[in-house]
Structures are given as structure tokens and as C-alpha cells.
PDB file of C-alpha atoms in Angstrom:
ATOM      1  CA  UNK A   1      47.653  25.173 152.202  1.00 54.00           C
ATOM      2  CA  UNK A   2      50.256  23.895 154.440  1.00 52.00           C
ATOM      3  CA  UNK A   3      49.931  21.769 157.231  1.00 55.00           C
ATOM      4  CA  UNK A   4      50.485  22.407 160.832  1.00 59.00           C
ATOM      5  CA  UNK A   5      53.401  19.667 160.934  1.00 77.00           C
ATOM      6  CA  UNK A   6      55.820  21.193 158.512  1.00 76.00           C
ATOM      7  CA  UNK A   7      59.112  22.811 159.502  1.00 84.00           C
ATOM      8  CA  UNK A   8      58.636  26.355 159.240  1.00 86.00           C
ATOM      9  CA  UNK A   9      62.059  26.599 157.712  1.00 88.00           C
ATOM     10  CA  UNK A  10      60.609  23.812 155.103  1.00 89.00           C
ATOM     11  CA  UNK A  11      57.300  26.388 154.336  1.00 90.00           C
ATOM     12  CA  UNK A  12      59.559  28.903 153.679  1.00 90.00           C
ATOM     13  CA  UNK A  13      61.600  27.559 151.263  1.00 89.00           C
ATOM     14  CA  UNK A  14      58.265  26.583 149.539  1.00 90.00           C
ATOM     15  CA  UNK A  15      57.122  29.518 149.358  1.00 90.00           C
ATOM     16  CA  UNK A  16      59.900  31.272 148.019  1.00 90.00           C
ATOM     17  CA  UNK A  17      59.983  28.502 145.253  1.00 88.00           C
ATOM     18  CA  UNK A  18      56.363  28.987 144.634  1.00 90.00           C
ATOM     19  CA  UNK A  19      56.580  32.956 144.434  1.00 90.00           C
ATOM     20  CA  UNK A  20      60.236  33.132 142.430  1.00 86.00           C
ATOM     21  CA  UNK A  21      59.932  29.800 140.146  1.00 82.00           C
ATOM     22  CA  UNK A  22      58.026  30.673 136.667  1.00 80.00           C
ATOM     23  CA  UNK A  23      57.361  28.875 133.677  1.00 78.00           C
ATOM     24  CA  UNK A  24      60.596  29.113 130.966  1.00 75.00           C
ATOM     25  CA  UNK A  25      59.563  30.718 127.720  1.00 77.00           C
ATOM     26  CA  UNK A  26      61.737  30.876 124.794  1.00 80.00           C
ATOM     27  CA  UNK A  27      65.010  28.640 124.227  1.00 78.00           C
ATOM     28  CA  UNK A  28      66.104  27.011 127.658  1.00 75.00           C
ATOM     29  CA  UNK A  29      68.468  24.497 126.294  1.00 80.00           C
ATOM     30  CA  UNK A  30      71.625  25.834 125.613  1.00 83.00           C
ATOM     31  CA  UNK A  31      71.540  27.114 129.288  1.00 85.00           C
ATOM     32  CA  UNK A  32      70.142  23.720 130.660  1.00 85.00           C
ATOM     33  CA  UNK A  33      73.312  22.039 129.005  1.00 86.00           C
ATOM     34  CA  UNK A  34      75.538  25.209 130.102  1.00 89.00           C
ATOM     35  CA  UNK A  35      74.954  24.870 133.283  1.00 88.00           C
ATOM     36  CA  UNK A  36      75.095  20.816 133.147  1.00 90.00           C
ATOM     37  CA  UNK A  37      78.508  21.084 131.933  1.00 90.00           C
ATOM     38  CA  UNK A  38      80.012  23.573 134.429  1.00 90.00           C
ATOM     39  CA  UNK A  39      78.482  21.471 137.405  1.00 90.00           C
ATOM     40  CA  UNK A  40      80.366  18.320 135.688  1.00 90.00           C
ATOM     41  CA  UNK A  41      83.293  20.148 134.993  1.00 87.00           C
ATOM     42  CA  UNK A  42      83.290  21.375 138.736  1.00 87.00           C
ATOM     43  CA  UNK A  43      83.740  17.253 139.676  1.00 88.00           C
ATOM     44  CA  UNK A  44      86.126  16.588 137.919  1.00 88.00           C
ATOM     45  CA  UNK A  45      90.226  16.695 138.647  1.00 84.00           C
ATOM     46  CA  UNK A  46      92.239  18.806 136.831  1.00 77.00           C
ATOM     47  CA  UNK A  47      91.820  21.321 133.889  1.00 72.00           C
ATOM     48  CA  UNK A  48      89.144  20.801 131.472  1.00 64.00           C
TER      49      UNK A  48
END
């Protein structure tokens, strides 16, 4: 599956994606925008 010239650090990291990564079920968007907003809120200067 992989080939010969790939970092071995780079194969593992795909393979942990591949083995921990599933499909979302049920309702991912208030988390998706959660988390969007904390990551902006993290760039930006001052209090929010």
C-alpha cells in the first residue's frame, strides 16, 4: 500500500489517520462551528 520512498514517520501518521478517522454520523455542525470559533478566537488580541 505504501511505497518504499515514504518517510516512515509520514506512514505512520497515515496509518494512525486511517485506523482512528471514521465517518461522522449524526449532527456535526454545531461542533464544526464550535471548534471554528475557538481556533479564531485563539488569533485574535484581547478578550472576546
Amino acid at each position: 500500500m505504501f511505497e518504499s520512498k515514504i518517510n516512515p514517520l509520514w506512514q505512520s501518521f497515515i496509518l494512525a489517520v486511517q485506523e482512528e478517522v471514521k465517518p461522522a454520523l449524526g449532527c456535526t455542525e454545531p461542533i464544526s462551528l464550535a471548534l471554528a470559533a475557538a481556533a479564531a478566537a485563539a488569533e485574535l488580541n484581547g478578550t472576546v
